[in-house]
């Protein structure tokens, strides 16, 4: 049986087809084959994941078979599940994702939740101005706007494609739109001095040399612009720190994600103006983020 093309066999039920698909993905060493198959099948059937068992005994229609077959083949070519589905969750958001933007990661959710706490503990006024630098899908900026309903935000990216996708996500969450602005800028270049209270960012932080050794799902599909942090992965973080010193108001906060093993190197980049509020780890106990406070008189 040709395992790569389901269209040549007659299937008795959806369940039978899905079982075969799981085997195909497992054979190709795709992780979480069963979950991948169920999610793609739900998408192709246009139903929610939890409704899938209700369809198991149904017959396989030609249009479902075509859509599902093409999804399975994309996954076999190591395209990330998230791009195949076209959407992915971040906290309580479900955002559009597409090639050209980084897929939101659970580690970044933790960065946001720690940022939320720190902002609440450090700000007297909640009508502050913030920027999400390297916004990609827009997830961090959307979360900021939602959790701080008096804030005004800027979703910033240097990539036109990212801004296009962030814009669709703003349309989707239109209740947040009036407080959010999309800006094309290389990090903080477009901002004046003393113009922001909070900067949050998941900047590119992978060492240029390491990018090519990442798993095919990442290196072959996700935008290198969103991953590659230059030498040691720290070039953009260094630039962000320098720009943030100028753009943030006194006592402003800078929250940013970074890679495991970069913490000590980042500390060496900090001028005396920065007070470290938190050196954060992620759920896998890996070094993952900093929360810094700017003290301009230091
Ligand atoms: N801010 C987006 C995210 O956290 C994109 C980050 C990036 O493109 N480096 O998922």
mmCIF file of C-alpha atoms and ligand atoms in Angstrom:
data_model
loop_
_atom_site.group_PDB
_atom_site.id
_atom_site.type_symbol
_atom_site.label_atom_id
_atom_site.label_comp_id
_atom_site.label_asym_id
_atom_site.label_seq_id
_atom_site.Cartn_x
_atom_site.Cartn_y
_atom_site.Cartn_z
ATOM 1 C CA UNK A 1 0.000 0.000 0.000
ATOM 2 C CA UNK A 2 1.281 3.432 -0.859
ATOM 3 C CA UNK A 3 1.272 5.040 2.573
ATOM 4 C CA UNK A 4 1.765 8.547 1.328
ATOM 5 C CA UNK A 5 -1.375 8.755 -0.708
ATOM 6 C CA UNK A 6 -4.674 7.789 0.901
ATOM 7 C CA UNK A 7 -6.693 8.486 -2.214
ATOM 8 C CA UNK A 8 -5.898 5.119 -3.775
ATOM 9 C CA UNK A 9 -7.624 3.009 -1.106
ATOM 10 C CA UNK A 10 -11.301 2.699 -0.258
ATOM 11 C CA UNK A 11 -11.907 3.428 3.419
ATOM 12 C CA UNK A 12 -14.808 1.939 5.385
ATOM 13 C CA UNK A 13 -14.896 4.658 8.011
ATOM 14 C CA UNK A 14 -13.168 7.821 9.122
ATOM 15 C CA UNK A 15 -11.756 5.967 12.121
ATOM 16 C CA UNK A 16 -10.085 3.406 9.858
ATOM 17 C CA UNK A 17 -8.501 6.163 7.786
ATOM 18 C CA UNK A 18 -7.298 8.016 10.893
ATOM 19 C CA UNK A 19 -5.718 4.882 12.354
ATOM 20 C CA UNK A 20 -3.807 4.330 9.129
ATOM 21 C CA UNK A 21 -2.707 7.948 9.103
ATOM 22 C CA UNK A 22 -1.351 7.645 12.661
ATOM 23 C CA UNK A 23 0.746 4.681 11.553
ATOM 24 C CA UNK A 24 2.099 6.608 8.578
ATOM 25 C CA UNK A 25 3.169 9.546 10.733
ATOM 26 C CA UNK A 26 4.646 7.275 13.404
ATOM 27 C CA UNK A 27 6.651 5.459 10.762
ATOM 28 C CA UNK A 28 8.031 8.810 9.624
ATOM 29 C CA UNK A 29 8.979 9.600 13.267
ATOM 30 C CA UNK A 30 6.586 12.514 13.597
ATOM 31 C CA UNK A 31 6.021 13.232 17.300
ATOM 32 C CA UNK A 32 2.500 13.131 18.745
ATOM 33 C CA UNK A 33 1.192 11.385 15.628
ATOM 34 C CA UNK A 34 -2.239 10.659 17.058
ATOM 35 C CA UNK A 35 -2.850 14.195 18.230
ATOM 36 C CA UNK A 36 -1.581 15.576 14.923
ATOM 37 C CA UNK A 37 -3.915 13.313 12.980
ATOM 38 C CA UNK A 38 -6.925 14.171 15.131
ATOM 39 C CA UNK A 39 -6.275 17.891 14.842
ATOM 40 C CA UNK A 40 -5.846 17.755 11.068
ATOM 41 C CA UNK A 41 -8.960 15.591 10.691
ATOM 42 C CA UNK A 42 -11.015 18.018 12.798
ATOM 43 C CA UNK A 43 -9.772 20.892 10.661
ATOM 44 C CA UNK A 44 -10.575 19.049 7.410
ATOM 45 C CA UNK A 45 -14.063 18.194 8.738
ATOM 46 C CA UNK A 46 -14.514 21.745 10.006
ATOM 47 C CA UNK A 47 -15.506 20.562 13.479
ATOM 48 C CA UNK A 48 -14.006 21.047 16.915
ATOM 49 C CA UNK A 49 -11.470 18.536 18.190
ATOM 50 C CA UNK A 50 -13.853 17.243 20.877
ATOM 51 C CA UNK A 51 -16.551 16.427 18.304
ATOM 52 C CA UNK A 52 -14.285 14.109 16.338
ATOM 53 C CA UNK A 53 -15.392 10.797 17.973
ATOM 54 C CA UNK A 54 -18.945 11.543 16.785
ATOM 55 C CA UNK A 55 -17.652 11.247 13.195
ATOM 56 C CA UNK A 56 -15.558 8.086 13.537
ATOM 57 C CA UNK A 57 -18.104 5.688 12.029
ATOM 58 C CA UNK A 58 -19.053 7.997 9.154
ATOM 59 C CA UNK A 59 -18.028 7.302 5.583
ATOM 60 C CA UNK A 60 -15.111 9.145 4.068
ATOM 61 C CA UNK A 61 -16.232 11.787 1.566
ATOM 62 C CA UNK A 62 -14.037 12.670 -1.410
ATOM 63 C CA UNK A 63 -13.619 16.273 -0.338
ATOM 64 C CA UNK A 64 -12.578 15.284 3.203
ATOM 65 C CA UNK A 65 -10.163 12.716 1.799
ATOM 66 C CA UNK A 66 -8.569 15.281 -0.519
ATOM 67 C CA UNK A 67 -8.091 17.868 2.226
ATOM 68 C CA UNK A 68 -6.874 15.353 4.793
ATOM 69 C CA UNK A 69 -4.488 13.680 2.355
ATOM 70 C CA UNK A 70 -2.894 16.985 1.482
ATOM 71 C CA UNK A 71 -2.493 17.879 5.178
ATOM 72 C CA UNK A 72 -0.887 14.525 5.951
ATOM 73 C CA UNK A 73 1.542 14.982 3.088
ATOM 74 C CA UNK A 74 2.470 18.468 4.298
ATOM 75 C CA UNK A 75 3.106 17.060 7.776
ATOM 76 C CA UNK A 76 5.197 14.223 6.306
ATOM 77 C CA UNK A 77 7.340 16.940 4.700
ATOM 78 C CA UNK A 78 7.832 18.248 8.292
ATOM 79 C CA UNK A 79 5.704 21.346 7.894
ATOM 80 C CA UNK A 80 4.651 22.335 11.447
ATOM 81 C CA UNK A 81 1.140 21.322 12.443
ATOM 82 C CA UNK A 82 0.404 24.938 13.379
ATOM 83 C CA UNK A 83 0.963 26.207 9.811
ATOM 84 C CA UNK A 84 -1.162 23.376 8.419
ATOM 85 C CA UNK A 85 -4.008 24.242 10.779
ATOM 86 C CA UNK A 86 -3.500 27.962 10.160
ATOM 87 C CA UNK A 87 -4.174 28.852 13.781
ATOM 88 C CA UNK A 88 -2.759 28.202 17.217
ATOM 89 C CA UNK A 89 -3.467 29.028 20.847
ATOM 90 C CA UNK A 90 -1.644 31.466 23.054
ATOM 91 C CA UNK A 91 -3.147 31.886 26.530
ATOM 92 C CA UNK A 92 -6.854 32.406 25.838
ATOM 93 C CA UNK A 93 -6.295 33.642 22.275
ATOM 94 C CA UNK A 94 -6.570 31.607 19.115
ATOM 95 C CA UNK A 95 -4.477 33.422 16.534
ATOM 96 C CA UNK A 96 -3.819 33.030 12.819
ATOM 97 C CA UNK A 97 -0.366 31.686 12.056
ATOM 98 C CA UNK A 98 1.277 31.373 8.684
ATOM 99 C CA UNK A 99 4.742 30.951 7.219
ATOM 100 C CA UNK A 100 6.454 34.261 7.793
ATOM 101 C CA UNK A 101 5.721 34.448 11.509
ATOM 102 C CA UNK A 102 7.051 32.530 14.449
ATOM 103 C CA UNK A 103 4.620 30.022 15.949
ATOM 104 C CA UNK A 104 3.716 31.156 19.496
ATOM 105 C CA UNK A 105 5.383 28.975 22.126
ATOM 106 C CA UNK A 106 4.199 27.984 25.618
ATOM 107 C CA UNK A 107 7.440 29.382 27.093
ATOM 108 C CA UNK A 108 6.361 32.815 25.870
ATOM 109 C CA UNK A 109 3.059 32.449 27.726
ATOM 110 C CA UNK A 110 5.072 32.121 30.938
ATOM 111 C CA UNK A 111 7.075 35.218 30.042
ATOM 112 C CA UNK A 112 3.831 37.128 29.645
ATOM 113 C CA UNK A 113 2.363 35.875 32.938
ATOM 114 C CA UNK A 114 5.500 36.907 34.824
ATOM 115 C CA UNK A 115 5.407 40.285 33.059
ATOM 116 C CA UNK A 116 1.794 40.766 34.089
ATOM 117 C CA UNK A 117 2.696 40.258 37.757
ATOM 118 C CA UNK A 118 5.694 42.574 37.583
ATOM 119 C CA UNK A 119 3.734 45.343 35.879
ATOM 120 C CA UNK A 120 0.947 45.110 38.459
ATOM 121 C CA UNK A 121 3.516 45.308 41.266
ATOM 122 C CA UNK A 122 5.445 48.221 39.760
ATOM 123 C CA UNK A 123 2.937 50.570 38.184
ATOM 124 C CA UNK A 124 0.688 52.987 39.998
ATOM 125 C CA UNK A 125 -1.016 54.157 36.813
ATOM 126 C CA UNK A 126 -2.394 51.449 34.563
ATOM 127 C CA UNK A 127 -2.962 53.717 31.532
ATOM 128 C CA UNK A 128 0.627 53.159 30.460
ATOM 129 C CA UNK A 129 2.134 52.923 26.978
ATOM 130 C CA UNK A 130 3.820 49.718 25.891
ATOM 131 C CA UNK A 131 5.455 48.164 22.826
ATOM 132 C CA UNK A 132 5.689 44.527 21.793
ATOM 133 C CA UNK A 133 8.936 44.367 19.846
ATOM 134 C CA UNK A 134 9.044 41.673 17.158
ATOM 135 C CA UNK A 135 5.329 41.107 17.495
ATOM 136 C CA UNK A 136 5.031 38.323 14.866
ATOM 137 C CA UNK A 137 1.466 37.043 15.218
ATOM 138 C CA UNK A 138 0.843 39.835 17.737
ATOM 139 C CA UNK A 139 0.308 37.530 20.711
ATOM 140 C CA UNK A 140 2.268 39.414 23.367
ATOM 141 C CA UNK A 141 0.763 42.758 22.394
ATOM 142 C CA UNK A 142 -2.759 41.340 22.286
ATOM 143 C CA UNK A 143 -2.304 39.774 25.723
ATOM 144 C CA UNK A 144 -0.967 43.047 27.138
ATOM 145 C CA UNK A 145 -3.949 44.957 25.779
ATOM 146 C CA UNK A 146 -6.396 42.401 27.120
ATOM 147 C CA UNK A 147 -4.912 42.081 30.611
ATOM 148 C CA UNK A 148 -4.299 45.836 30.952
ATOM 149 C CA UNK A 149 -7.528 47.342 29.648
ATOM 150 C CA UNK A 150 -6.388 50.949 30.092
ATOM 151 C CA UNK A 151 -3.059 50.542 28.307
ATOM 152 C CA UNK A 152 -2.126 51.827 24.846
ATOM 153 C CA UNK A 153 0.152 49.571 22.807
ATOM 154 C CA UNK A 154 2.343 49.359 19.735
ATOM 155 C CA UNK A 155 2.794 46.065 17.906
ATOM 156 C CA UNK A 156 6.163 46.409 16.229
ATOM 157 C CA UNK A 157 7.869 44.288 13.605
ATOM 158 C CA UNK A 158 10.404 44.792 10.854
ATOM 159 C CA UNK A 159 8.710 42.173 8.647
ATOM 160 C CA UNK A 160 5.798 43.199 6.404
ATOM 161 C CA UNK A 161 4.473 39.647 6.440
ATOM 162 C CA UNK A 162 4.426 39.609 10.253
ATOM 163 C CA UNK A 163 2.605 42.949 10.339
ATOM 164 C CA UNK A 164 0.049 41.589 7.886
ATOM 165 C CA UNK A 165 -0.641 38.573 10.118
ATOM 166 C CA UNK A 166 -0.657 40.673 13.290
ATOM 167 C CA UNK A 167 -3.219 42.900 11.538
ATOM 168 C CA UNK A 168 -5.530 39.928 10.842
ATOM 169 C CA UNK A 169 -5.248 38.955 14.495
ATOM 170 C CA UNK A 170 -6.147 42.502 15.510
ATOM 171 C CA UNK A 171 -9.240 42.284 13.290
ATOM 172 C CA UNK A 172 -10.120 39.002 14.993
ATOM 173 C CA UNK A 173 -9.876 40.579 18.456
ATOM 174 C CA UNK A 174 -11.430 43.844 17.354
ATOM 175 C CA UNK A 175 -12.399 44.860 20.914
ATOM 176 C CA UNK A 176 -8.671 45.474 21.535
ATOM 177 C CA UNK A 177 -8.004 47.209 18.223
ATOM 178 C CA UNK A 178 -8.714 50.785 19.257
ATOM 179 C CA UNK A 179 -5.848 50.679 21.779
ATOM 180 C CA UNK A 180 -3.294 48.978 19.541
ATOM 181 C CA UNK A 181 -1.191 50.404 16.715
ATOM 182 C CA UNK A 182 0.877 48.468 14.186
ATOM 183 C CA UNK A 183 4.300 49.932 13.495
ATOM 184 C CA UNK A 184 7.030 48.879 11.095
ATOM 185 C CA UNK A 185 10.363 49.396 12.802
ATOM 186 C CA UNK A 186 13.717 47.739 13.344
ATOM 187 C CA UNK A 187 13.395 47.078 17.098
ATOM 188 C CA UNK A 188 12.803 50.473 18.788
ATOM 189 C CA UNK A 189 14.180 52.698 16.024
ATOM 190 C CA UNK A 190 10.825 54.354 15.336
ATOM 191 C CA UNK A 191 10.320 55.482 18.957
ATOM 192 C CA UNK A 192 11.265 58.798 20.564
ATOM 193 C CA UNK A 193 13.177 58.998 23.819
ATOM 194 C CA UNK A 194 11.125 58.728 27.027
ATOM 195 C CA UNK A 195 8.033 57.616 25.129
ATOM 196 C CA UNK A 196 7.247 54.178 26.604
ATOM 197 C CA UNK A 197 6.559 52.717 30.055
ATOM 198 C CA UNK A 198 6.818 49.003 29.239
ATOM 199 C CA UNK A 199 8.643 47.093 26.514
ATOM 200 C CA UNK A 200 7.956 43.396 26.072
ATOM 201 C CA UNK A 201 9.740 41.265 23.501
ATOM 202 C CA UNK A 202 10.477 37.768 22.341
ATOM 203 C CA UNK A 203 13.404 38.785 20.128
ATOM 204 C CA UNK A 204 15.390 36.475 17.836
ATOM 205 C CA UNK A 205 17.971 34.897 20.149
ATOM 206 C CA UNK A 206 19.327 31.752 18.471
ATOM 207 C CA UNK A 207 23.032 31.798 17.633
ATOM 208 C CA UNK A 208 23.381 32.163 13.811
ATOM 209 C CA UNK A 209 25.571 29.062 13.799
ATOM 210 C CA UNK A 210 22.906 26.996 15.568
ATOM 211 C CA UNK A 211 19.931 27.939 13.419
ATOM 212 C CA UNK A 212 20.782 25.379 10.756
ATOM 213 C CA UNK A 213 20.906 22.532 13.273
ATOM 214 C CA UNK A 214 17.350 23.111 14.551
ATOM 215 C CA UNK A 215 14.673 20.502 13.785
ATOM 216 C CA UNK A 216 13.346 20.588 10.184
ATOM 217 C CA UNK A 217 9.973 21.927 11.348
ATOM 218 C CA UNK A 218 11.794 25.043 12.547
ATOM 219 C CA UNK A 219 14.711 25.522 10.171
ATOM 220 C CA UNK A 220 12.817 24.679 6.971
ATOM 221 C CA UNK A 221 9.593 26.543 7.753
ATOM 222 C CA UNK A 222 9.829 29.224 10.431
ATOM 223 C CA UNK A 223 11.248 32.633 9.416
ATOM 224 C CA UNK A 224 14.958 32.907 10.180
ATOM 225 C CA UNK A 225 14.449 36.625 10.694
ATOM 226 C CA UNK A 226 12.414 35.747 13.799
ATOM 227 C CA UNK A 227 14.952 33.225 15.111
ATOM 228 C CA UNK A 228 18.466 34.326 14.225
ATOM 229 C CA UNK A 229 19.957 36.546 16.934
ATOM 230 C CA UNK A 230 23.367 36.917 15.260
ATOM 231 C CA UNK A 231 26.631 36.173 17.046
ATOM 232 C CA UNK A 232 25.962 34.063 20.176
ATOM 233 C CA UNK A 233 22.305 34.902 19.613
ATOM 234 C CA UNK A 234 22.809 38.130 21.531
ATOM 235 C CA UNK A 235 23.183 40.854 18.903
ATOM 236 C CA UNK A 236 19.534 41.884 18.866
ATOM 237 C CA UNK A 237 19.184 41.649 22.645
ATOM 238 C CA UNK A 238 22.206 43.944 23.015
ATOM 239 C CA UNK A 239 20.694 46.428 20.563
ATOM 240 C CA UNK A 240 17.318 46.235 22.296
ATOM 241 C CA UNK A 241 18.909 46.961 25.687
ATOM 242 C CA UNK A 242 20.731 50.022 24.335
ATOM 243 C CA UNK A 243 17.674 51.396 22.555
ATOM 244 C CA UNK A 244 15.392 50.683 25.525
ATOM 245 C CA UNK A 245 17.617 52.780 27.816
ATOM 246 C CA UNK A 246 16.699 55.784 25.688
ATOM 247 C CA UNK A 247 13.096 55.004 24.764
ATOM 248 C CA UNK A 248 11.811 53.922 28.181
ATOM 249 C CA UNK A 249 10.761 56.484 30.754
ATOM 250 C CA UNK A 250 12.470 56.444 34.134
ATOM 251 C CA UNK A 251 11.271 53.402 36.143
ATOM 252 C CA UNK A 252 9.991 51.769 32.972
ATOM 253 C CA UNK A 253 10.115 47.989 32.557
ATOM 254 C CA UNK A 254 11.808 45.886 29.894
ATOM 255 C CA UNK A 255 10.731 42.262 29.720
ATOM 256 C CA UNK A 256 12.340 39.962 27.194
ATOM 257 C CA UNK A 257 12.740 36.280 26.416
ATOM 258 C CA UNK A 258 16.128 34.660 25.762
ATOM 259 C CA UNK A 259 17.738 31.263 25.311
ATOM 260 C CA UNK A 260 18.982 28.788 27.883
ATOM 261 C CA UNK A 261 22.628 29.465 28.748
ATOM 262 C CA UNK A 262 22.490 33.169 27.800
ATOM 263 C CA UNK A 263 21.702 34.577 31.255
ATOM 264 C CA UNK A 264 25.245 35.328 32.369
ATOM 265 C CA UNK A 265 26.243 36.790 29.024
ATOM 266 C CA UNK A 266 23.206 39.068 29.076
ATOM 267 C CA UNK A 267 24.100 40.272 32.574
ATOM 268 C CA UNK A 268 27.451 41.430 31.194
ATOM 269 C CA UNK A 269 25.576 43.563 28.651
ATOM 270 C CA UNK A 270 23.536 45.421 31.293
ATOM 271 C CA UNK A 271 24.595 48.995 32.091
ATOM 272 C CA UNK A 272 24.261 50.313 35.653
ATOM 273 C CA UNK A 273 20.886 51.862 34.735
ATOM 274 C CA UNK A 274 19.182 48.475 34.866
ATOM 275 C CA UNK A 275 17.853 46.917 38.026
ATOM 276 C CA UNK A 276 17.123 43.196 37.640
ATOM 277 C CA UNK A 277 13.630 42.484 38.980
ATOM 278 C CA UNK A 278 13.536 38.861 37.859
ATOM 279 C CA UNK A 279 15.687 36.270 36.137
ATOM 280 C CA UNK A 280 13.030 33.825 35.036
ATOM 281 C CA UNK A 281 13.081 30.149 34.148
ATOM 282 C CA UNK A 282 10.489 28.349 32.068
ATOM 283 C CA UNK A 283 8.396 25.277 32.958
ATOM 284 C CA UNK A 284 11.316 23.037 31.896
ATOM 285 C CA UNK A 285 13.534 24.920 34.379
ATOM 286 C CA UNK A 286 15.524 26.496 31.528
ATOM 287 C CA UNK A 287 16.792 30.081 31.731
ATOM 288 C CA UNK A 288 14.184 31.990 29.761
ATOM 289 C CA UNK A 289 13.637 35.682 30.521
ATOM 290 C CA UNK A 290 14.584 38.892 32.277
ATOM 291 C CA UNK A 291 12.413 41.556 33.827
ATOM 292 C CA UNK A 292 14.414 44.777 34.159
ATOM 293 C CA UNK A 293 13.625 48.191 35.548
ATOM 294 C CA UNK A 294 15.274 51.317 34.166
ATOM 295 C CA UNK A 295 16.679 53.732 36.719
ATOM 296 C CA UNK A 296 17.831 56.681 34.648
ATOM 297 C CA UNK A 297 19.719 58.435 37.492
ATOM 298 C CA UNK A 298 22.019 55.478 38.203
HETATM 299 N N1 LIG B 1 6.191 37.927 19.570
HETATM 300 C C1 LIG B 1 5.979 36.737 18.817
HETATM 301 C C2 LIG B 1 5.989 35.542 19.747
HETATM 302 O O1 LIG B 1 6.379 35.658 20.858
HETATM 303 C C3 LIG B 1 7.003 36.598 17.708
HETATM 304 C C4 LIG B 1 8.419 36.605 18.177
HETATM 305 C C5 LIG B 1 9.451 36.621 17.070
HETATM 306 O O2 LIG B 1 9.099 36.740 15.887
HETATM 307 N N2 LIG B 1 10.710 36.487 17.421
HETATM 308 O O3 LIG B 1 5.601 34.453 19.434
#
